[in-house]
């Protein structure tokens, strides 16, 4: 589960990490009242679950009430990369001498948390990592040992942090690590981690992803989930108990079993297509689960064709076919479908589909054939 910046900062504050104080606001009136209380200059920041808000015009420094009003009006309701801004966070402006970067992620290959530090913060860290890899210091932490002082010193030296800041930056990393472990986070990223003219170290931004499967152990964090801030399709799928991840492409994908869906994504990509989502209908999917899944896939306006890849084990292909026929009755799709049914009751399933004579549905015997067909159909729009 991703947290909004201000939720991340509130989490940081609970662990003694210095953050600017501020207030969230959902209306212009609330924002201006918050700005008046905090004082000027203050910063008006869009709260959306996506980075690059500054570049998109979602972070503005207001020197007085008139500017705060203007910026709150501009930013509330703004669309940032497909995410609508429902809330802003107003915080006291910080004076910035340096912008650093700090993050902690799980490195699954190394089976350990990876801590990263750079003096080149504020900007696109991916670009820094690509163009000047040495500018991004990295260090794995043995999870049984935890983050020790020497980890902080090593990272600070490697990143080229000035001598007087090695201790305070190391202390900051130690607190971030403590937060990472205590809150069962998957990612903590602070960009920028600022150095003030008074040489204080402050987290000016916060990107926190918590492990969704651990939330039952953290009721306070679980309560932070804000369905309106999530992607509408992911929200809809979550409510229906489907495993769904939205992707950037235009080919809707449905399969049964995570492994099969993953390989379907690969095969579609290999055939030159771009999947719009990952959707695992699960083992033993019944007709109504299929209807539900089709509704979720087609609620994404970007989808131009859909690939059903079902390998019947516990899942019965005739059930899937029934679900698809019912879904066509309910949703009346306007985009082409390619269906590959293989395994338990596939003959019955294919017969049901043939008898139903659904408009714009092609069948395929193999996964490769299905992928090639759906990629072509996503371009032409019509099934033969
Ligand atoms: P992002 O673009 O979504 O990563 O949003 P950030 O919270 O990182 O803000 C983007 C940039 O705005 C930062 O790198 C800072 O340069 C600037 N910024 C944010 N808050 C302040 C502030 O309080 N004072 C000043 N001077 N600049 C700020
Ligand atoms: Mn940032």
Coordinates of N, CA and C in Angstrom, one line a residue, residues 47 90 97 239 254 283 289 292 308 322 370:
X47 N -1.3 16.1 -3.2 CA -1.2 14.8 -2.6 C -1.7 13.7 -3.5
X90 N -0.3 21.5 3.2 CA 0.3 22.9 3.3 C 1.3 22.7 4.4
X97 N 19.7 24.3 1.6 CA 21.1 24.6 1.1 C 21.5 23.5 0.2
X239 N -12.2 -4.3 -4.5 CA -13.5 -4.5 -3.9 C -14.1 -5.9 -4.3
X254 N -6.6 -11.5 -19.1 CA -7.1 -12.3 -18.0 C -6.6 -13.7 -18.1
X283 N -7.6 -19.7 -9.2 CA -8.0 -21.1 -9.5 C -9.5 -21.3 -9.2
X289 N -17.2 -14.7 -11.3 CA -15.9 -14.1 -11.1 C -15.4 -13.6 -12.5
X292 N -17.2 -10.4 -13.4 CA -16.6 -9.3 -12.6 C -15.3 -8.9 -13.2
X308 N -8.0 -13.6 -23.2 CA -8.4 -14.6 -22.1 C -7.5 -15.8 -22.3
X322 N -19.0 -20.0 -19.8 CA -20.3 -19.5 -19.4 C -20.2 -18.1 -18.8
X370 N -2.6 -17.0 -29.6 CA -3.5 -16.1 -29.0 C -2.9 -14.7 -28.9

